[in-house]
């Protein structure tokens, strides 16, 4: 895990086991808007957040002592995969998602990886606009019986 990022209010730090209830509720709230768009609950709403919080691959955003966002990474040489980025809806639009993505990019650079890869469901069109805004390029899409996914990559210099 790379270091803690801090500014006036929101602090980014590695997740701790005691964060798990807040992580579960962020997932339910943040992905809740997609329940009508996809056939089955989004995968992040089904995770065991005690496992997620203790696996050492998740960072959280904390605002005034409350966990308000999270992001998980998965190494996949030569890239870092960004998984499960979510911000509590009441805290969205304040730059927290962007900071969590920057943290992942920083982790990839520190690890001498080429860049960051991720994917999202095609139905989640908000995410496509969000990642394009952060200069992620669509590499391909993939339709399977389970899902239609759009894949992104950002190569880091
Ligand atoms: C995606 C998500 C994490 C974004 O978090 P956020 O904290 O609201 O995003 P930010 O405030 O940091 O926005 C960063 C930039 O993206 C832009 N942006 C945010 N949402 C956007 C959207 N739906 N469409 C286009 N641009 C968007 C912002 O305007 C901002 O642009 P700026 O840098 O010019 O100011 C949040 O909406 C979320 O939790 N969504 C539900 C869970 C989810 O689908 N996660 C992604 C899984 S792949």
XYZ file of C-alpha atoms and ligand atoms in Angstrom:
205
model
C 0.000 0.000 0.000
C 1.239 3.510 -0.721
C 1.116 6.360 1.688
C -1.718 8.296 3.115
C -2.934 11.274 1.108
C -4.249 14.193 3.064
C -5.749 17.598 2.357
C -7.918 19.997 4.310
C -10.791 17.534 4.828
C -10.788 14.227 3.052
C -8.095 11.731 4.004
C -7.239 8.640 1.969
C -5.904 5.699 3.955
C -5.743 1.899 3.761
C -8.996 0.190 4.762
C -9.183 -1.347 8.232
C -11.297 -4.307 9.374
C -13.551 -1.975 11.389
C -14.448 -0.107 8.169
C -16.359 -3.102 6.799
C -19.919 -2.034 7.788
C -19.398 1.383 6.194
C -17.915 -0.164 3.048
C -20.940 -2.457 2.715
C -23.340 0.447 3.096
C -21.430 2.595 0.568
C -21.667 -0.268 -1.948
C -25.411 -0.638 -1.385
C -26.016 3.103 -1.727
C -23.617 3.855 -4.587
C -24.532 0.896 -6.808
C -28.210 1.046 -5.832
C -28.984 3.330 -8.759
C -28.105 0.497 -11.161
C -30.493 -2.083 -9.750
C -33.110 -1.302 -12.405
C -30.553 -1.262 -15.218
C -28.964 -4.688 -14.779
C -30.521 -8.115 -14.417
C -28.751 -9.108 -11.227
C -27.305 -7.072 -8.330
C -23.964 -5.425 -9.228
C -21.086 -7.633 -8.028
C -19.778 -5.063 -5.459
C -23.090 -5.257 -3.586
C -22.506 -8.979 -3.015
C -18.980 -8.824 -1.606
C -18.027 -9.796 1.926
C -16.674 -6.463 3.151
C -14.945 -7.999 6.151
C -12.772 -9.835 3.625
C -12.418 -6.726 1.449
C -11.388 -4.514 4.364
C -8.789 -6.949 5.647
C -7.265 -8.091 2.338
C -4.850 -5.140 2.153
C -5.892 -4.020 -1.336
C -8.515 -1.394 -0.515
C -8.120 2.272 0.359
C -10.865 4.416 1.804
C -11.692 8.123 1.729
C -12.561 9.525 5.136
C -14.361 12.831 5.600
C -14.709 14.168 9.135
C -14.215 10.683 10.558
C -16.760 9.018 8.253
C -15.740 6.569 5.537
C -17.282 7.997 2.359
C -15.513 6.187 -0.463
C -13.392 3.197 -1.401
C -11.293 1.711 -4.147
C -9.691 -1.716 -4.477
C -6.718 -2.684 -6.624
C -5.533 -5.947 -8.083
C -2.053 -6.325 -9.579
C -2.028 -7.695 -13.103
C 1.480 -7.104 -14.425
C 2.203 -4.851 -16.324
C -0.911 -3.017 -15.138
C -2.755 -2.354 -11.913
C -6.454 -3.152 -12.113
C -8.810 -0.693 -10.452
C -11.798 -2.473 -8.901
C -14.842 -1.342 -7.038
C -14.568 2.427 -6.957
C -17.513 3.874 -5.036
C -18.364 7.108 -3.247
C -21.340 7.544 -0.954
C -23.994 9.360 -3.046
C -24.298 12.243 -0.574
C -20.556 12.889 -1.037
C -20.340 12.517 -4.826
C -19.379 15.413 -7.076
C -16.739 16.745 -4.661
C -13.674 15.254 -6.315
C -13.393 12.215 -4.030
C -13.732 9.666 -6.854
C -11.070 11.492 -8.826
C -8.710 11.445 -5.848
C -9.218 7.723 -5.343
C -8.438 7.139 -9.036
C -5.317 9.342 -8.719
C -4.234 7.292 -5.724
C -4.459 4.102 -7.801
C -2.453 5.739 -10.595
C 0.131 6.775 -8.035
C 0.298 3.207 -6.711
C 0.838 1.913 -10.256
C 3.680 4.377 -10.804
C 5.313 3.565 -7.484
C 5.169 -0.129 -8.432
C 6.725 0.648 -11.833
C 3.672 -0.641 -13.639
C 2.695 0.538 -17.103
C -0.703 1.897 -16.211
C -4.176 1.202 -14.882
C -6.867 -0.988 -16.385
C -10.519 -1.307 -15.376
C -13.893 -2.254 -16.716
C -17.480 -1.281 -16.159
C -20.864 -2.561 -17.235
C -22.013 -0.922 -20.489
C -25.358 -0.143 -18.844
C -23.537 2.038 -16.310
C -23.093 4.837 -18.827
C -22.300 7.417 -16.101
C -19.095 5.505 -15.462
C -18.069 5.633 -19.103
C -18.311 9.445 -19.060
C -16.518 9.579 -15.691
C -13.512 7.514 -16.812
C -13.271 9.320 -20.133
C -13.226 12.590 -18.163
C -10.205 11.193 -16.292
C -8.456 10.385 -19.607
C -9.085 6.644 -19.646
C -9.353 5.223 -23.156
C -11.779 2.486 -24.125
C -9.765 -0.507 -25.343
C -12.594 -2.898 -26.194
C -15.955 -4.202 -25.096
C -17.035 -7.738 -24.405
C -20.505 -9.213 -24.414
C -21.074 -12.462 -22.544
C -24.188 -14.212 -21.299
C -23.655 -12.512 -17.923
C -22.736 -8.972 -18.873
C -21.768 -6.424 -21.482
C -18.530 -4.862 -20.271
C -16.508 -1.891 -21.488
C -12.760 -2.024 -20.805
C -10.558 1.011 -20.190
C -6.854 1.648 -19.885
C -4.669 4.610 -18.980
C -1.001 4.248 -19.746
C 1.163 6.230 -17.326
C 4.308 7.917 -18.543
C -18.110 6.980 -10.228
C -18.013 7.668 -8.869
C -17.021 6.911 -8.006
C -17.493 9.112 -9.081
O -17.212 9.678 -7.807
P -17.331 11.259 -7.527
O -16.667 11.515 -6.235
O -18.736 11.698 -7.657
O -16.503 11.864 -8.744
P -15.689 13.237 -8.730
O -16.473 14.265 -7.985
O -14.301 12.982 -8.257
O -15.642 13.610 -10.261
C -14.393 13.660 -10.985
C -14.645 14.273 -12.339
O -15.525 13.426 -13.096
C -16.676 14.166 -13.461
N -17.825 13.259 -13.333
C -18.271 12.673 -12.213
N -19.347 11.902 -12.511
C -19.537 12.051 -13.852
C -20.474 11.546 -14.766
N -21.464 10.743 -14.375
N -20.401 11.911 -16.064
C -19.417 12.736 -16.484
N -18.478 13.250 -15.663
C -18.545 12.909 -14.368
C -16.782 15.312 -12.470
O -17.488 16.387 -13.020
C -15.329 15.630 -12.248
O -14.842 16.419 -13.324
P -13.778 17.608 -13.067
O -12.494 16.911 -12.731
O -13.740 18.341 -14.335
O -14.294 18.411 -11.925
C -19.386 7.765 -8.174
O -20.304 8.377 -9.045
C -19.951 6.423 -7.734
O -19.709 5.965 -6.627
N -20.770 5.763 -8.603
C -21.458 4.514 -8.238
C -20.513 3.347 -8.152
C -19.889 3.052 -9.486
O -20.557 2.858 -10.479
N -18.528 2.985 -9.498
C -17.738 2.732 -10.674
C -17.570 1.270 -10.882
S -16.612 0.915 -12.336
